[in-house]
Amino acid sequence: MKAVHSQHVSLQGAAFWKAENKGLAEPRGSKALGESAERSSKHNRQIAMAIPYWEQWREAAHQIKRYAIDHLDDLLVQFEKNLIARGCTVLWAKDAAEANQHLLNIVKEHNVKTVVKSKSMVSEEMEVNHVLASVGVKALETDLGEFLVQLAGQRPTHIVTPALHLSASDVGRLFAEKLGEPYTAEHEKLTDIARRHLRQEYLRADMGISGCNFGLADTGAICIVENEGNAGLSISAPPVHVALIGIEKVIPSIEYLPQFLNLLGRSGTGQKLTTYTHIVHGATPGRKFYVILIDNGRSNVLKDPAARTALFCIRCGACLNACPVYRRVGGWAYGWVYPGPIGSILTPHLVGFDKAGKLPFASSLCGACGEVCPVKIDIPHQLVHLRHRAVNTRSPVRSPLERLIWNAWAWAMRGPLRYQLTMGFVRLGVRLAKFLPFHPAQLGAWTRGRELPLVPSTTFRSWWRRHGKRFEQPAG
Ligand code: SF4
């Protein structure tokens, strides 16, 4: 099984396109992923369409998130105050490095040697496993999908179903190779094996790390949803619990929670409700509870009024499943933590346009993502907005050659004479191209797989001058 190192792939320059081509060269993996995404998407649509007031739910969730993001400063202060009142230690981190430093301090203070971790996309941003390993702490992923990709030495390919690209037989081979288990492709037996290997780890672990789906400002509680029971065990069995929370996860009140729970399960996995919904109301006696509130670029999204709604995302993954580009290239092609349409919006903000400015172009703009988003983020328009930003900032998105070409095009389009002159040169160029000593495919990705068009022997204008009379309407 091919290992993709858990360290994040560099997003420099044209990384997406290279990674995309790599995905295209691996038809088996791509096929499994495409089929799984299509199945999930279809299932989720059926579930949603069975609700007559689905659109009202989406609109209500959109408005609640709008309020929360517009009042984020006040809500975060309220959330912190209420968390502290419940015996929680709250730490703030402006970026992943600071969050990791807080985490390492906690590890040191409690002499932590082993960690069990439930699913958390923020922890992927921080590369927590890698950081903990660097100080000799073993962190074990307990979500089944995360456990599989950790075992395979890969990175998650989807934000909800990290091992979407692995078939049951892939998992059987992985368990045989890494855990020494007899090969099986039966789902029940595979989950039994995973359970057997994970169960003891909860009891041995010194610390549990979780993410958070919703922070409830009015009560200072955090809500975590899951299907396997692993998050519940990770946060309750070890003596220390650390919750890593992106600052955009706060909603004003527990009163609004059902609204999101209704949408999240249906959009994410096609369930009416996830199997477990944990609401953590502070530290239990004798145990320590830390919350690390992490910005890591989210303020950059807040600063851009046209992009703000990207912070409404509840990480359901529906836009990934619906996206024809994601289905074809998979999650790794996006080069960082968040793949698919929402990744193409968030990543440039979180890691910088110079590194990820190409991602908004990784879309056909078909609009499927916007239609399925349960919080009504207008993803296609955001992508267009970011494309505009990317080409208007000095970033590797536009090479000097591309700038030159577009400037020349703009010049040529400013008058009929210029246009005719330019087209004359183009026609000549295309004719001469066949005498080049190399194939034009070597010029780059655009010409790869494309043939030069045949040039007609005459232009339309001169053809019309000679034959146009035939089409004139007879007078009267
Ligand atoms: S952008 Fe919308 S559809 Fe995509 S993951 Fe976020 S909430 Fe789900």
XYZ file of C-alpha atoms and ligand atoms in Angstrom:
484
model
C 0.000 0.000 0.000
C 1.371 3.360 -1.006
C 2.333 5.558 1.945
C 1.793 9.290 1.793
C 3.693 10.858 4.628
C 1.555 12.535 7.226
C 3.503 15.766 6.902
C 1.614 18.127 4.688
C 2.499 18.351 1.069
C 4.004 21.647 -0.002
C 1.561 23.920 -1.767
C 4.227 25.948 -3.500
C 3.542 27.024 -7.044
C 1.792 24.503 -9.208
C 1.593 21.744 -6.583
C -2.120 21.177 -7.134
C -1.734 20.476 -10.810
C 1.128 18.069 -10.272
C -0.799 16.298 -7.545
C -3.886 16.256 -9.727
C -2.002 14.580 -12.536
C -0.701 12.050 -10.040
C -4.288 11.238 -9.004
C -5.235 10.724 -12.630
C -2.464 8.204 -13.039
C -3.908 6.028 -10.257
C -7.247 4.914 -11.685
C -8.012 2.247 -9.072
C -7.792 4.602 -6.088
C -9.615 7.295 -7.926
C -12.413 4.905 -8.947
C -13.016 3.734 -5.344
C -13.118 7.326 -4.144
C -15.427 8.504 -6.936
C -17.869 5.669 -6.305
C -17.937 6.198 -2.528
C -18.414 9.956 -2.891
C -21.213 9.451 -5.425
C -22.936 6.931 -3.134
C -22.737 9.278 -0.115
C -23.906 12.247 -2.128
C -26.908 10.387 -3.547
C -27.861 9.026 -0.153
C -27.561 12.431 1.511
C -29.686 14.084 -1.178
C -32.438 11.487 -0.679
C -32.429 12.071 3.082
C -32.553 15.838 2.622
C -35.317 15.703 0.014
C -37.463 13.712 2.421
C -37.646 16.797 4.677
C -40.238 19.244 3.346
C -38.745 22.172 5.275
C -35.114 21.416 4.425
C -34.656 24.834 2.791
C -36.007 26.608 5.883
C -33.568 24.657 8.053
C -30.682 25.675 5.814
C -31.729 29.310 5.853
C -32.116 29.330 9.642
C -28.668 27.755 10.104
C -27.196 30.320 7.725
C -28.678 33.175 9.729
C -27.490 31.773 13.070
C -23.979 31.359 11.707
C -24.099 34.859 10.244
C -24.967 36.248 13.663
C -22.259 34.141 15.339
C -19.512 35.228 12.945
C -20.602 38.888 13.028
C -20.457 38.808 16.843
C -17.514 36.439 17.167
C -15.472 38.720 19.427
C -18.241 39.001 22.039
C -19.236 35.348 21.808
C -15.654 34.150 22.285
C -15.267 36.236 25.424
C -18.561 34.865 26.755
C -17.539 31.312 25.843
C -14.191 31.674 27.623
C -15.813 33.135 30.745
C -18.291 30.280 30.985
C -15.657 27.621 30.289
C -13.499 28.977 33.123
C -16.521 29.050 35.436
C -16.862 25.306 34.758
C -13.289 24.600 35.845
C -11.726 24.527 32.391
C -8.342 26.046 31.550
C -8.634 28.159 28.400
C -5.628 28.916 26.220
C -5.517 31.063 23.092
C -3.338 30.419 20.080
C -2.830 32.764 17.157
C -1.393 29.987 14.995
C -0.576 26.290 14.886
C 2.895 26.822 16.386
C 1.475 28.541 19.473
C -1.230 25.899 19.847
C 1.412 23.167 19.685
C 3.474 24.971 22.297
C 0.462 25.013 24.643
C -0.066 21.324 23.963
C 3.570 20.469 24.682
C 3.407 22.445 27.941
C 0.377 20.392 29.006
C 2.170 17.177 27.993
C 5.142 18.188 30.127
C 3.071 19.269 33.114
C 1.162 15.979 33.254
C 4.077 13.770 32.218
C 2.101 12.435 29.266
C 3.563 9.488 27.376
C 0.596 8.232 25.370
C -2.334 10.030 23.795
C -5.595 8.838 22.307
C -7.027 11.203 19.791
C -10.462 11.482 18.298
C -11.107 13.096 14.957
C -10.158 16.750 14.718
C -9.392 18.736 11.593
C -7.718 21.463 13.660
C -5.263 18.867 14.955
C -4.436 18.120 11.315
C -3.712 21.815 10.807
C -1.335 21.603 13.776
C 0.180 18.267 12.675
C -0.307 17.160 16.255
C 0.815 13.547 15.796
C 4.038 14.657 14.231
C 4.695 17.258 16.945
C 3.955 14.820 19.763
C 6.152 12.156 18.168
C 9.013 14.672 18.107
C 8.998 14.690 21.944
C 8.558 10.927 22.240
C 4.799 10.911 22.850
C 2.804 8.267 21.026
C -0.514 9.579 19.686
C -3.011 7.036 18.446
C -5.907 7.940 16.169
C -9.092 6.276 17.410
C -11.601 7.201 14.710
C -11.658 4.109 12.488
C -10.935 6.019 9.277
C -8.152 8.026 10.921
C -6.778 4.831 12.491
C -6.573 3.269 9.021
C -4.815 6.176 7.364
C -2.425 6.461 10.320
C -1.638 2.760 10.020
C -1.092 3.127 6.268
C 1.174 6.161 6.794
C -1.194 8.261 4.714
C -3.116 11.466 5.183
C -6.928 11.668 5.351
C -8.512 12.020 1.957
C -11.850 13.379 3.213
C -12.830 15.539 6.190
C -15.600 13.218 7.407
C -14.580 9.840 6.017
C -10.769 9.972 6.026
C -10.307 6.511 4.492
C -12.922 6.929 1.767
C -10.358 5.806 -0.793
C -9.768 2.413 0.873
C -11.919 -0.584 -0.001
C -12.624 -3.394 2.497
C -10.001 -5.560 0.815
C -7.451 -2.719 1.111
C -8.206 -2.593 4.843
C -7.921 -6.384 5.154
C -4.484 -6.295 3.527
C -3.456 -3.352 5.734
C -4.426 -5.198 8.937
C -2.618 -8.313 7.766
C 0.511 -6.333 6.951
C 0.622 -3.971 9.961
C -1.217 -5.842 12.715
C -0.438 -9.422 11.736
C -4.142 -10.283 11.543
C -5.457 -12.985 9.167
C -6.729 -11.416 5.944
C -10.465 -10.715 5.722
C -12.586 -8.272 3.746
C -15.710 -8.749 5.888
C -16.761 -5.441 7.383
C -17.823 -6.854 10.739
C -14.602 -8.776 11.229
C -12.545 -5.741 10.245
C -14.258 -3.507 12.792
C -13.772 -6.236 15.422
C -10.033 -6.228 14.746
C -9.860 -2.433 15.037
C -11.893 -2.479 18.261
C -9.670 -5.144 19.798
C -6.523 -3.166 19.021
C -7.907 0.168 20.194
C -9.859 -0.738 23.327
C -6.891 -1.158 25.685
C -5.301 2.058 24.464
C -8.041 4.226 26.014
C -7.306 2.792 29.432
C -3.537 3.147 29.057
C -3.541 6.709 27.656
C -2.409 9.662 29.794
C -4.264 12.214 27.718
C -7.182 12.424 25.288
C -7.343 14.976 22.492
C -10.553 15.913 20.737
C -11.854 18.504 18.364
C -15.185 20.233 18.826
C -18.155 20.575 16.514
C -19.841 23.448 18.330
C -18.805 25.692 21.207
C -21.827 26.893 23.139
C -21.181 30.443 24.298
C -24.094 30.745 26.730
C -23.251 27.609 28.707
C -19.488 27.228 28.192
C -20.027 23.659 26.988
C -18.583 21.963 23.944
C -20.438 19.615 21.642
C -18.746 16.696 19.893
C -20.608 14.403 17.509
C -19.423 11.000 16.357
C -20.582 7.536 15.321
C -18.148 5.061 16.812
C -17.959 5.869 20.506
C -14.248 6.521 20.182
C -14.536 10.239 20.928
C -16.519 9.523 24.088
C -13.829 7.125 25.290
C -10.972 9.433 24.278
C -12.346 12.373 26.240
C -13.545 10.470 29.304
C -11.079 7.624 30.004
C -7.704 9.445 30.273
C -7.127 11.826 33.218
C -6.493 14.826 30.948
C -8.689 16.065 28.114
C -7.544 18.719 25.641
C -10.108 20.084 23.177
C -8.711 21.869 20.129
C -11.236 24.385 18.840
C -11.132 26.697 15.849
C -12.496 30.090 16.893
C -15.283 29.941 14.295
C -16.938 26.975 16.046
C -18.765 29.113 18.594
C -22.542 29.497 18.346
C -24.528 31.801 20.631
C -26.646 29.311 22.507
C -27.407 25.669 23.170
C -30.896 26.588 22.002
C -29.626 26.564 18.379
C -27.762 23.291 18.626
C -30.589 21.031 17.349
C -30.741 23.116 14.189
C -27.163 22.164 13.351
C -27.380 18.591 14.578
C -30.322 18.025 12.221
C -28.336 19.310 9.270
C -24.919 17.887 10.100
C -25.849 14.203 10.313
C -28.017 14.306 7.218
C -25.485 16.209 5.115
C -22.413 14.398 6.397
C -23.299 10.732 6.516
C -26.958 10.641 5.584
C -28.052 9.930 9.157
C -30.925 11.659 10.893
C -28.619 12.134 13.839
C -25.096 10.953 14.526
C -24.957 7.966 16.879
C -23.376 9.885 19.758
C -23.740 13.550 20.698
C -21.496 14.525 23.615
C -21.991 17.789 25.428
C -19.045 18.384 27.749
C -19.972 20.667 30.609
C -16.559 21.405 32.099
C -14.078 19.223 33.946
C -15.243 16.285 36.050
C -13.738 16.103 39.580
C -10.185 14.748 39.624
C -9.654 15.312 35.906
C -8.139 18.180 33.953
C -9.898 19.830 31.033
C -8.133 22.239 28.680
C -9.559 24.147 25.737
C -7.173 25.635 23.171
C -8.906 28.253 21.025
C -7.084 28.519 17.727
C -7.105 31.240 15.114
C -4.504 29.976 12.610
C -5.605 32.210 9.761
C -9.324 32.418 10.502
C -8.995 36.149 11.186
C -7.822 36.501 7.572
C -11.161 35.092 6.436
C -12.989 37.460 8.787
C -11.158 40.423 7.287
C -12.499 39.661 3.799
C -16.250 40.500 3.853
C -16.837 38.607 0.599
C -15.251 35.430 1.991
C -16.584 35.539 5.548
C -19.312 33.002 5.035
C -16.620 30.321 4.593
C -16.418 30.431 8.393
C -20.019 29.161 8.553
C -18.745 25.713 7.525
C -19.759 22.895 9.864
C -17.403 20.400 8.151
C -20.098 18.039 6.950
C -18.190 17.106 3.787
C -21.249 17.266 1.514
C -19.565 19.679 -0.888
C -16.654 17.270 -1.315
C -18.939 14.370 -2.179
C -20.835 16.473 -4.699
C -17.758 17.935 -6.397
C -16.801 16.329 -9.742
C -13.218 17.555 -9.380
C -12.793 16.140 -5.861
C -14.280 12.822 -6.949
C -11.687 12.562 -9.674
C -8.549 13.793 -7.947
C -9.171 12.900 -4.283
C -8.228 14.772 -1.140
C -4.436 14.637 -1.331
C -4.356 16.655 -4.537
C -5.404 19.746 -2.569
C -2.120 19.578 -0.691
C -3.306 20.544 2.774
C -5.843 19.673 5.448
C -9.080 20.752 3.778
C -9.809 19.286 0.362
C -12.689 19.830 -2.042
C -14.600 23.058 -2.644
C -14.441 24.305 0.943
C -10.722 23.506 1.032
C -10.219 25.585 -2.097
C -11.692 28.539 -0.203
C -10.229 28.028 3.256
C -6.704 26.944 2.380
C -5.590 30.119 0.559
C -6.783 32.138 3.570
C -5.223 29.867 6.159
C -1.847 29.204 4.534
C -1.604 32.206 2.193
C -2.376 32.970 -1.427
C 1.276 32.676 -2.361
C 1.168 28.996 -1.408
C -2.391 28.002 -2.270
C -3.688 30.663 -4.651
C -4.259 28.045 -7.365
C -6.825 26.071 -5.406
C -9.846 28.265 -6.269
C -9.168 27.347 -9.910
C -9.620 23.653 -9.082
C -13.327 23.791 -9.789
C -15.601 23.471 -12.778
C -17.965 25.997 -11.110
C -20.855 23.624 -11.769
C -22.536 24.836 -8.574
C -23.204 21.395 -7.033
C -21.268 22.320 -3.854
C -23.382 25.415 -3.188
C -26.602 23.473 -3.692
C -25.811 20.841 -1.071
C -24.175 23.031 1.574
C -26.427 22.834 4.661
C -25.444 26.309 5.862
C -25.871 27.846 2.417
C -22.329 28.998 1.804
C -22.258 30.386 -1.720
C -19.174 28.369 -2.592
C -19.103 28.962 -6.387
C -19.198 32.753 -6.001
C -16.553 32.593 -3.318
C -14.327 30.631 -5.664
C -14.778 33.276 -8.361
C -14.034 36.000 -5.815
C -10.836 34.222 -4.751
C -9.775 33.704 -8.353
C -10.115 37.436 -8.811
C -8.028 38.047 -5.698
C -5.424 35.510 -6.711
C -4.803 36.985 -10.147
C -4.721 40.522 -8.800
C -2.066 39.883 -6.204
C 1.556 39.177 -6.923
C 1.516 35.429 -6.439
C 2.764 32.405 -8.361
C -0.804 31.958 -9.631
C 0.045 34.199 -12.571
C 3.455 33.778 -14.104
C 5.114 36.769 -15.814
C 4.515 34.981 -19.141
C 0.813 34.642 -18.415
C 0.582 38.299 -17.454
C 2.296 39.224 -20.699
C -0.088 37.067 -22.730
C -3.189 38.548 -21.109
C -1.895 42.102 -21.491
C -1.234 41.409 -25.175
C -4.728 39.953 -25.512
C -6.253 43.031 -23.854
C -4.334 45.255 -26.288
C -5.488 43.232 -29.292
C -9.147 43.345 -28.279
C -9.281 47.135 -28.078
C -10.060 47.758 -31.774
C -11.020 45.942 -35.004
C -7.753 46.752 -36.743
C -5.668 45.451 -33.833
C -7.838 42.342 -33.722
C -7.411 41.620 -37.430
C -3.664 42.180 -37.233
C -3.334 39.872 -34.225
C -5.439 37.160 -35.804
C -3.260 37.347 -38.894
C -0.214 36.625 -36.710
C -2.044 33.852 -34.857
C -3.006 32.133 -38.121
C 0.550 32.381 -39.347
C 1.881 31.090 -35.992
C -0.402 28.058 -35.953
C 0.592 27.198 -39.543
C 4.290 27.491 -38.728
C 3.958 25.538 -35.454
C 3.940 22.224 -37.300
C 7.497 22.916 -38.454
C 8.733 23.322 -34.881
C 11.449 20.862 -33.855
C 9.436 19.873 -30.743
C 5.787 19.029 -30.117
C 3.783 21.941 -28.669
C 2.692 19.609 -25.847
C 6.023 20.412 -24.295
C 4.788 23.970 -23.775
C 2.762 23.056 -20.708
C -0.333 21.551 -19.163
C -2.771 23.349 -21.444
C -1.447 21.832 -24.663
C -0.897 18.389 -23.147
C -3.594 16.151 -24.603
C -4.799 18.837 -27.025
C -4.162 19.096 -30.756
C -3.522 22.372 -32.515
C -6.650 23.415 -34.435
C -6.605 23.245 -38.216
C -6.433 26.710 -39.702
C -9.047 27.327 -42.404
C -7.641 28.523 -45.710
C -9.507 31.825 -45.456
C -10.974 34.055 -42.710
C -14.704 34.331 -42.159
C -14.630 38.006 -43.108
C -13.075 37.390 -46.549
C -15.357 34.394 -47.076
C -18.351 36.625 -46.317
C -17.175 39.304 -48.725
C -17.185 36.705 -51.489
C -20.282 34.653 -50.604
C -22.389 36.823 -48.297
C -24.656 38.076 -51.050
C -26.253 34.631 -51.277
C -27.774 35.115 -47.846
C -29.153 38.592 -48.317
C -32.960 38.803 -48.124
C -34.615 39.754 -51.425
C -36.069 43.285 -51.234
C -39.860 43.580 -50.770
S -18.837 24.152 2.968
Fe -20.923 23.478 3.457
S -21.092 21.493 2.406
Fe -18.890 21.948 2.507
S -18.177 20.965 4.371
Fe -18.724 23.063 4.921
S -20.836 22.967 5.632
Fe -20.431 21.071 4.520
